[in-house]
Amino acid sequence: MKIAIIAHLKFPIAQPFSGGLEMHTHLLASALQARGHAVTLYASEGSVGSFALVPVCAPTGCAFDDVSEARIDATEHAAYVRIMDAVAAEGFDLVHNNSLHFLPLLRAGELPCPMVTALHTPPFEPFVRGVRARARDMAFAAVSPSLAREWYDIISEPHVIGNGIDLSAFVYSARPSGEPHAIWMGRLVPEKGTHLAIDAARVAELPLKFAGPRSNPAYWDAEIAPRLGDDVTYLGHLGHDDLARCVGEAHVALCTPRWEEPFGLVLAEFLACGTPVAAFRRGAIPDILDSSCGVLAAADDVADLGFAVTQAIQLSRTDCRRRAEQLFDAETMTDRYEGLYRSELGRIPKATIAARVSNG
């Protein structure tokens, strides 16, 4: 197939990845290309991959005030107009929409091919506006059962295709290394709750190492910097190899979302390395962690999470890896997306496609 993938534009699709969506987009594009498909990724400047790349604008980043929000909105709207113009003209067999922007959805009817949209977040405006416009004539895939339920009022039966990781990149470590310690990783922003991980590790009397991009300087200054000390080490923004090594060395991992986490790729990475997890009971996390590999704590409850850390550290690392292999193999994820693509291609009559082409 000749496949277009539309990415979001806030960060480059390149290592070190800013977050799980960037890693997922890169992995899916790479896996499809490796299977013989001709993949073109429309993304922000600085993206890197073995597939064809069309950079459409500088990374737009995240808004911190009304002025930056208006600037980002205008830049992204203009960029998605250019993307959709290009996609409509390039003769793709199928479009995979990972953008989280309403405009590709509103213009999908102009395309001479089907579009599949992956749902990576709970409903939010104005993305919901686009989803509503295509709720009856487009295939949507939510990344977890809990996220699918959040969309039920708008999409009655979204497909559920869990995210995968390259299990060979996050190598299993049968034994942790060094003195007992915990690890946390992700974007350093309020909704990821890094400061609560620091507090919970101290409740459990374990040193903590944490890694990720400093995406919100105000949050770092207000909540992270004052908590740093001899028992808390910031590792920086690491690539896959260094992340896998550090996770494999850790005795336990923490996951501390302050929102209903729609998936949580860090959980897959922790488990693949054999590192058990203590996490807040939010969103998709109970779908991912069972008693063999994790211990759940009440949301935002630092004391409960500290206790969960002391329990999780005792779990079997072999069971953690087994759970990752059962749920998070990127090959299985790619199989399921290919199946969805073929289903959508088979659903649209050739006469309809020919009509779209002639009218375009």
GROMACS .gro file of C-alpha atoms in nm:
model
  360
    1MET     CA    1   0.000   0.000   0.000
    2LYS     CA    2   0.095   0.363  -0.046
    3ILE     CA    3   0.023   0.511   0.298
    4ALA     CA    4   0.029   0.868   0.425
    5ILE     CA    5   0.067   0.923   0.799
    6ILE     CA    6  -0.029   1.265   0.935
    7ALA     CA    7   0.151   1.346   1.259
    8HIS     CA    8   0.086   1.617   1.512
    9LEU     CA    9   0.320   1.912   1.471
   10LYS     CA   10   0.418   2.009   1.824
   11PHE     CA   11   0.744   1.812   1.836
   12PRO     CA   12   0.967   1.638   1.579
   13ILE     CA   13   0.911   1.268   1.521
   14ALA     CA   14   1.270   1.182   1.614
   15GLN     CA   15   1.479   1.056   1.904
   16PRO     CA   16   1.497   1.150   2.181
   17PHE     CA   17   1.119   1.145   2.158
   18SER     CA   18   0.929   1.415   2.345
   19GLY     CA   19   0.660   1.165   2.443
   20GLY     CA   20   0.473   0.847   2.369
   21LEU     CA   21   0.279   0.977   2.068
   22GLU     CA   22   0.600   1.076   1.890
   23MET     CA   23   0.753   0.735   1.959
   24HIS     CA   24   0.437   0.556   1.847
   25THR     CA   25   0.417   0.753   1.521
   26HIS     CA   26   0.780   0.681   1.439
   27LEU     CA   27   0.749   0.312   1.525
   28LEU     CA   28   0.433   0.262   1.320
   29ALA     CA   29   0.577   0.441   1.015
   30SER     CA   30   0.900   0.240   1.042
   31ALA     CA   31   0.719  -0.093   1.086
   32LEU     CA   32   0.489  -0.033   0.790
   33GLN     CA   33   0.784   0.070   0.572
   34ALA     CA   34   0.975  -0.243   0.678
   35ARG     CA   35   0.680  -0.456   0.566
   36GLY     CA   36   0.704  -0.322   0.214
   37HIS     CA   37   0.453  -0.039   0.224
   38ALA     CA   38   0.548   0.300   0.079
   39VAL     CA   39   0.506   0.532   0.377
   40THR     CA   40   0.513   0.911   0.371
   41LEU     CA   41   0.506   1.097   0.703
   42TYR     CA   42   0.384   1.456   0.718
   43ALA     CA   43   0.537   1.606   1.030
   44SER     CA   44   0.724   1.901   1.175
   45GLU     CA   45   1.081   1.992   1.085
   46GLY     CA   46   1.351   1.784   1.251
   47SER     CA   47   1.167   1.454   1.209
   48VAL     CA   48   1.386   1.158   1.107
   49GLY     CA   49   1.309   0.814   0.966
   50SER     CA   50   1.366   0.545   0.705
   51PHE     CA   51   1.036   0.638   0.537
   52ALA     CA   52   0.963   0.938   0.314
   53LEU     CA   53   0.935   1.260   0.514
   54VAL     CA   54   0.755   1.583   0.430
   55PRO     CA   55   0.843   1.856   0.684
   56VAL     CA   56   0.563   2.112   0.685
   57CYS     CA   57   0.658   2.366   0.953
   58ALA     CA   58   0.882   2.425   1.252
   59PRO     CA   59   0.770   2.237   1.566
   60THR     CA   60   0.486   2.438   1.716
   61GLY     CA   61   0.541   2.338   2.079
   62CYS     CA   62   0.294   2.394   2.363
   63ALA     CA   63   0.111   2.714   2.448
   64PHE     CA   64   0.184   2.894   2.776
   65ASP     CA   65  -0.045   3.195   2.732
   66ASP     CA   66  -0.317   3.332   2.504
   67VAL     CA   67  -0.069   3.490   2.265
   68SER     CA   68   0.131   3.171   2.210
   69GLU     CA   69  -0.192   2.971   2.179
   70ALA     CA   70  -0.322   3.197   1.903
   71ARG     CA   71   0.012   3.178   1.721
   72ILE     CA   72   0.025   2.798   1.743
   73ASP     CA   73  -0.336   2.763   1.629
   74ALA     CA   74  -0.273   2.978   1.322
   75THR     CA   75   0.050   2.796   1.233
   76GLU     CA   76  -0.103   2.451   1.270
   77HIS     CA   77  -0.418   2.538   1.078
   78ALA     CA   78  -0.214   2.666   0.783
   79ALA     CA   79   0.014   2.361   0.798
   80TYR     CA   80  -0.273   2.112   0.796
   81VAL     CA   81  -0.427   2.291   0.499
   82ARG     CA   82  -0.100   2.234   0.312
   83ILE     CA   83  -0.085   1.871   0.428
   84MET     CA   84  -0.436   1.791   0.313
   85ASP     CA   85  -0.378   1.961  -0.022
   86ALA     CA   86  -0.066   1.747  -0.071
   87VAL     CA   87  -0.228   1.423   0.048
   88ALA     CA   88  -0.523   1.473  -0.187
   89ALA     CA   89  -0.287   1.513  -0.483
   90GLU     CA   90  -0.042   1.229  -0.415
   91GLY     CA   91  -0.251   0.921  -0.497
   92PHE     CA   92  -0.229   0.742  -0.161
   93ASP     CA   93  -0.419   0.419  -0.101
   94LEU     CA   94  -0.490   0.512   0.260
   95VAL     CA   95  -0.429   0.789   0.514
   96HIS     CA   96  -0.352   0.721   0.880
   97ASN     CA   97  -0.436   1.028   1.087
   98ASN     CA   98  -0.236   1.069   1.411
   99SER     CA   99  -0.270   1.447   1.417
  100LEU     CA  100  -0.517   1.526   1.700
  101HIS     CA  101  -0.631   1.819   1.483
  102PHE     CA  102  -0.983   1.870   1.353
  103LEU     CA  103  -0.894   1.993   1.003
  104PRO     CA  104  -0.779   1.659   0.849
  105LEU     CA  105  -1.109   1.510   0.964
  106LEU     CA  106  -1.319   1.789   0.818
  107ARG     CA  107  -1.141   1.756   0.483
  108ALA     CA  108  -1.126   1.376   0.470
  109GLY     CA  109  -1.425   1.366   0.237
  110GLU     CA  110  -1.215   1.536  -0.032
  111LEU     CA  111  -0.972   1.245  -0.046
  112PRO     CA  112  -0.990   0.971  -0.314
  113CYS     CA  113  -0.899   0.713  -0.047
  114PRO     CA  114  -1.009   0.612   0.303
  115MET     CA  115  -0.870   0.772   0.620
  116VAL     CA  116  -0.824   0.593   0.953
  117THR     CA  117  -0.796   0.808   1.265
  118ALA     CA  118  -0.625   0.691   1.583
  119LEU     CA  119  -0.762   0.830   1.910
  120HIS     CA  120  -0.478   0.899   2.151
  121THR     CA  121  -0.653   1.134   2.394
  122PRO     CA  122  -0.990   1.179   2.565
  123PRO     CA  123  -1.236   1.408   2.384
  124PHE     CA  124  -1.136   1.773   2.366
  125GLU     CA  125  -1.243   2.069   2.156
  126PRO     CA  126  -1.198   2.149   1.874
  127PHE     CA  127  -1.081   1.795   1.786
  128VAL     CA  128  -1.426   1.668   1.883
  129ARG     CA  129  -1.574   1.889   1.612
  130GLY     CA  130  -1.384   1.696   1.348
  131VAL     CA  131  -1.461   1.356   1.500
  132ARG     CA  132  -1.834   1.431   1.509
  133ALA     CA  133  -1.824   1.521   1.140
  134ARG     CA  134  -1.684   1.175   1.052
  135ALA     CA  135  -1.828   0.958   1.329
  136ARG     CA  136  -2.051   0.763   1.089
  137ASP     CA  137  -1.824   0.722   0.788
  138MET     CA  138  -1.467   0.681   0.920
  139ALA     CA  139  -1.283   0.408   1.109
  140PHE     CA  140  -1.151   0.520   1.448
  141ALA     CA  141  -0.910   0.321   1.666
  142ALA     CA  142  -0.872   0.398   2.037
  143VAL     CA  143  -0.547   0.294   2.205
  144SER     CA  144  -0.714   0.134   2.510
  145PRO     CA  145  -1.054   0.006   2.626
  146SER     CA  146  -1.083   0.285   2.884
  147LEU     CA  147  -1.019   0.549   2.617
  148ALA     CA  148  -1.272   0.389   2.384
  149ARG     CA  149  -1.534   0.423   2.660
  150GLU     CA  150  -1.461   0.795   2.689
  151TRP     CA  151  -1.555   0.837   2.321
  152TYR     CA  152  -1.876   0.631   2.331
  153ASP     CA  153  -2.104   0.937   2.330
  154ILE     CA  154  -1.954   1.040   1.996
  155ILE     CA  155  -1.840   0.710   1.839
  156SER     CA  156  -2.049   0.410   1.932
  157GLU     CA  157  -1.794   0.139   1.856
  158PRO     CA  158  -1.436   0.253   1.799
  159HIS     CA  159  -1.185  -0.020   1.731
  160VAL     CA  160  -0.935  -0.082   2.011
  161ILE     CA  161  -0.573  -0.122   1.900
  162GLY     CA  162  -0.322  -0.095   2.181
  163ASN     CA  163   0.010   0.074   2.126
  164GLY     CA  164   0.318  -0.141   2.087
  165ILE     CA  165   0.689  -0.101   2.141
  166ASP     CA  166   1.000  -0.255   1.990
  167LEU     CA  167   1.059  -0.525   2.249
  168SER     CA  168   1.412  -0.575   2.122
  169ALA     CA  169   1.497  -0.211   2.201
  170PHE     CA  170   1.385  -0.239   2.564
  171VAL     CA  171   1.596  -0.537   2.665
  172TYR     CA  172   1.494  -0.756   2.956
  173SER     CA  173   1.711  -0.725   3.265
  174ALA     CA  174   1.676  -1.023   3.497
  175ARG     CA  175   1.837  -0.835   3.786
  176PRO     CA  176   1.847  -0.467   3.879
  177SER     CA  177   2.180  -0.297   3.936
  178GLY     CA  178   2.332  -0.110   4.227
  179GLU     CA  179   2.161  -0.001   4.546
  180PRO     CA  180   1.781  -0.026   4.549
  181HIS     CA  181   1.631   0.272   4.367
  182ALA     CA  182   1.325   0.376   4.170
  183ILE     CA  183   1.290   0.534   3.826
  184TRP     CA  184   1.039   0.767   3.661
  185MET     CA  185   1.037   0.890   3.301
  186GLY     CA  186   0.825   1.111   3.080
  187ARG     CA  187   0.769   1.473   2.988
  188LEU     CA  188   0.830   1.703   3.283
  189VAL     CA  189   0.491   1.875   3.285
  190PRO     CA  190   0.225   1.912   3.557
  191GLU     CA  191  -0.009   1.647   3.414
  192LYS     CA  192   0.262   1.380   3.441
  193GLY     CA  193   0.310   1.440   3.815
  194THR     CA  194   0.686   1.408   3.844
  195HIS     CA  195   0.685   1.592   4.177
  196LEU     CA  196   0.448   1.331   4.321
  197ALA     CA  197   0.686   1.055   4.212
  198ILE     CA  198   0.966   1.228   4.404
  199ASP     CA  199   0.748   1.256   4.713
  200ALA     CA  200   0.630   0.894   4.690
  201ALA     CA  201   0.985   0.761   4.650
  202ARG     CA  202   1.078   0.947   4.968
  203VAL     CA  203   0.781   0.794   5.149
  204ALA     CA  204   0.915   0.453   5.040
  205GLU     CA  205   1.267   0.560   5.144
  206LEU     CA  206   1.410   0.488   4.799
  207PRO     CA  207   1.636   0.713   4.590
  208LEU     CA  208   1.473   0.819   4.262
  209LYS     CA  209   1.620   0.870   3.917
  210PHE     CA  210   1.405   1.048   3.660
  211ALA     CA  211   1.439   1.132   3.291
  212GLY     CA  212   1.255   1.334   3.030
  213PRO     CA  213   1.240   1.665   2.846
  214ARG     CA  214   1.194   1.980   3.053
  215SER     CA  215   0.888   2.080   2.853
  216ASN     CA  216   0.749   2.328   3.107
  217PRO     CA  217   1.014   2.554   3.266
  218ALA     CA  218   0.766   2.705   3.512
  219TYR     CA  219   0.674   2.360   3.642
  220TRP     CA  220   1.040   2.266   3.678
  221ASP     CA  221   1.115   2.583   3.876
  222ALA     CA  222   0.809   2.558   4.101
  223GLU     CA  223   0.779   2.185   4.169
  224ILE     CA  224   1.090   1.994   4.061
  225ALA     CA  225   1.392   2.209   4.143
  226PRO     CA  226   1.292   2.260   4.510
  227ARG     CA  227   1.265   1.883   4.554
  228LEU     CA  228   1.608   1.792   4.415
  229GLY     CA  229   1.858   1.645   4.658
  230ASP     CA  230   2.113   1.369   4.711
  231ASP     CA  231   1.835   1.109   4.681
  232VAL     CA  232   1.689   1.251   4.356
  233THR     CA  233   1.886   1.244   4.029
  234TYR     CA  234   1.779   1.403   3.700
  235LEU     CA  235   1.921   1.196   3.413
  236GLY     CA  236   1.831   1.438   3.134
  237HIS     CA  237   1.640   1.372   2.813
  238LEU     CA  238   1.759   1.027   2.704
  239GLY     CA  239   1.735   0.825   2.384
  240HIS     CA  240   1.604   0.469   2.368
  241ASP     CA  241   1.931   0.290   2.444
  242ASP     CA  242   2.010   0.494   2.754
  243LEU     CA  243   1.650   0.482   2.874
  244ALA     CA  244   1.638   0.104   2.841
  245ARG     CA  245   1.964   0.067   3.032
  246CYS     CA  246   1.849   0.293   3.317
  247VAL     CA  247   1.507   0.128   3.340
  248GLY     CA  248   1.663  -0.218   3.345
  249GLU     CA  249   1.893  -0.114   3.628
  250ALA     CA  250   1.607   0.017   3.844
  251HIS     CA  251   1.440  -0.193   4.112
  252VAL     CA  252   1.095  -0.039   4.065
  253ALA     CA  253   0.932   0.223   3.844
  254LEU     CA  254   0.672   0.491   3.918
  255CYS     CA  255   0.392   0.622   3.695
  256THR     CA  256   0.209   0.929   3.827
  257PRO     CA  257  -0.040   1.078   3.579
  258ARG     CA  258  -0.263   1.361   3.706
  259TRP     CA  259  -0.524   1.289   3.436
  260GLU     CA  260  -0.703   0.985   3.297
  261GLU     CA  261  -0.404   0.847   3.110
  262PRO     CA  262  -0.527   0.711   2.772
  263PHE     CA  263  -0.245   0.457   2.745
  264GLY     CA  264   0.100   0.516   2.893
  265LEU     CA  265   0.378   0.380   2.675
  266VAL     CA  266   0.623   0.417   2.962
  267LEU     CA  267   0.444   0.127   3.131
  268ALA     CA  268   0.519  -0.095   2.833
  269GLU     CA  269   0.883   0.012   2.842
  270PHE     CA  270   0.915  -0.049   3.215
  271LEU     CA  271   0.765  -0.397   3.189
  272ALA     CA  272   0.969  -0.494   2.882
  273CYS     CA  273   1.285  -0.428   3.083
  274GLY     CA  274   1.149  -0.641   3.369
  275THR     CA  275   1.094  -0.350   3.606
  276PRO     CA  276   0.777  -0.372   3.819
  277VAL     CA  277   0.558  -0.061   3.848
  278ALA     CA  278   0.378   0.134   4.117
  279ALA     CA  279   0.121   0.368   3.960
  280PHE     CA  280  -0.185   0.579   4.021
  281ARG     CA  281  -0.512   0.406   3.933
  282ARG     CA  282  -0.610   0.628   3.638
  283GLY     CA  283  -0.736   0.584   3.283
  284ALA     CA  284  -0.585   0.288   3.100
  285ILE     CA  285  -0.336   0.197   3.371
  286PRO     CA  286  -0.562  -0.075   3.522
  287ASP     CA  287  -0.599  -0.218   3.170
  288ILE     CA  288  -0.222  -0.257   3.148
  289LEU     CA  289  -0.101  -0.351   3.496
  290ASP     CA  290  -0.221  -0.664   3.671
  291SER     CA  291  -0.109  -0.810   4.004
  292SER     CA  292   0.181  -0.992   3.839
  293CYS     CA  293   0.361  -0.675   3.734
  294GLY     CA  294   0.227  -0.373   3.920
  295VAL     CA  295   0.059  -0.227   4.226
  296LEU     CA  296  -0.201   0.048   4.194
  297ALA     CA  297  -0.251   0.340   4.431
  298ALA     CA  298  -0.532   0.590   4.475
  299ALA     CA  299  -0.501   0.882   4.235
  300ASP     CA  300  -0.284   1.169   4.368
  301ASP     CA  301  -0.233   0.989   4.701
  302VAL     CA  302   0.140   1.010   4.771
  303ALA     CA  303   0.128   0.799   5.086
  304ASP     CA  304  -0.063   0.522   4.908
  305LEU     CA  305   0.177   0.533   4.616
  306GLY     CA  306   0.473   0.513   4.854
  307PHE     CA  307   0.323   0.198   5.003
  308ALA     CA  308   0.261   0.062   4.649
  309VAL     CA  309   0.632   0.111   4.575
  310THR     CA  310   0.728  -0.109   4.871
  311GLN     CA  311   0.495  -0.383   4.740
  312ALA     CA  312   0.579  -0.357   4.370
  313ILE     CA  313   0.953  -0.387   4.425
  314GLN     CA  314   0.894  -0.748   4.537
  315LEU     CA  315   0.726  -0.860   4.212
  316SER     CA  316   0.878  -1.100   3.961
  317ARG     CA  317   1.076  -0.937   3.683
  318THR     CA  318   1.012  -1.240   3.462
  319ASP     CA  319   0.637  -1.184   3.497
  320CYS     CA  320   0.682  -0.819   3.403
  321ARG     CA  321   0.856  -0.911   3.079
  322ARG     CA  322   0.593  -1.176   3.005
  323ARG     CA  323   0.318  -0.915   3.042
  324ALA     CA  324   0.498  -0.685   2.796
  325GLU     CA  325   0.532  -0.963   2.543
  326GLN     CA  326   0.162  -1.047   2.575
  327LEU     CA  327   0.034  -0.691   2.533
  328PHE     CA  328   0.287  -0.463   2.369
  329ASP     CA  329   0.460  -0.632   2.077
  330ALA     CA  330   0.486  -0.373   1.797
  331GLU     CA  331   0.445  -0.649   1.538
  332THR     CA  332   0.101  -0.735   1.679
  333MET     CA  333   0.003  -0.367   1.677
  334THR     CA  334   0.112  -0.335   1.314
  335ASP     CA  335  -0.077  -0.652   1.219
  336ARG     CA  336  -0.394  -0.503   1.361
  337TYR     CA  337  -0.353  -0.170   1.184
  338GLU     CA  338  -0.287  -0.350   0.856
  339GLY     CA  339  -0.605  -0.550   0.910
  340LEU     CA  340  -0.801  -0.230   0.970
  341TYR     CA  341  -0.652  -0.071   0.659
  342ARG     CA  342  -0.749  -0.367   0.443
  343SER     CA  343  -1.098  -0.370   0.589
  344GLU     CA  344  -1.144  -0.003   0.502
  345LEU     CA  345  -1.007  -0.051   0.151
  346GLY     CA  346  -1.243  -0.342   0.097
  347ARG     CA  347  -1.540  -0.146   0.229
  348ILE     CA  348  -1.521   0.131  -0.031
  349PRO     CA  349  -1.642   0.029  -0.377
  350LYS     CA  350  -1.404   0.096  -0.663
  351ALA     CA  351  -1.675   0.302  -0.833
  352THR     CA  352  -1.685   0.534  -0.532
  353ILE     CA  353  -1.310   0.582  -0.541
  354ALA     CA  354  -1.319   0.651  -0.915
  355ALA     CA  355  -1.595   0.908  -0.860
  356ARG     CA  356  -1.395   1.082  -0.592
  357VAL     CA  357  -1.093   1.100  -0.818
  358SER     CA  358  -1.293   1.241  -1.111
  359ASN     CA  359  -1.461   1.499  -0.887
  360GLY     CA  360  -1.131   1.601  -0.731
   0.00000   0.00000   0.00000
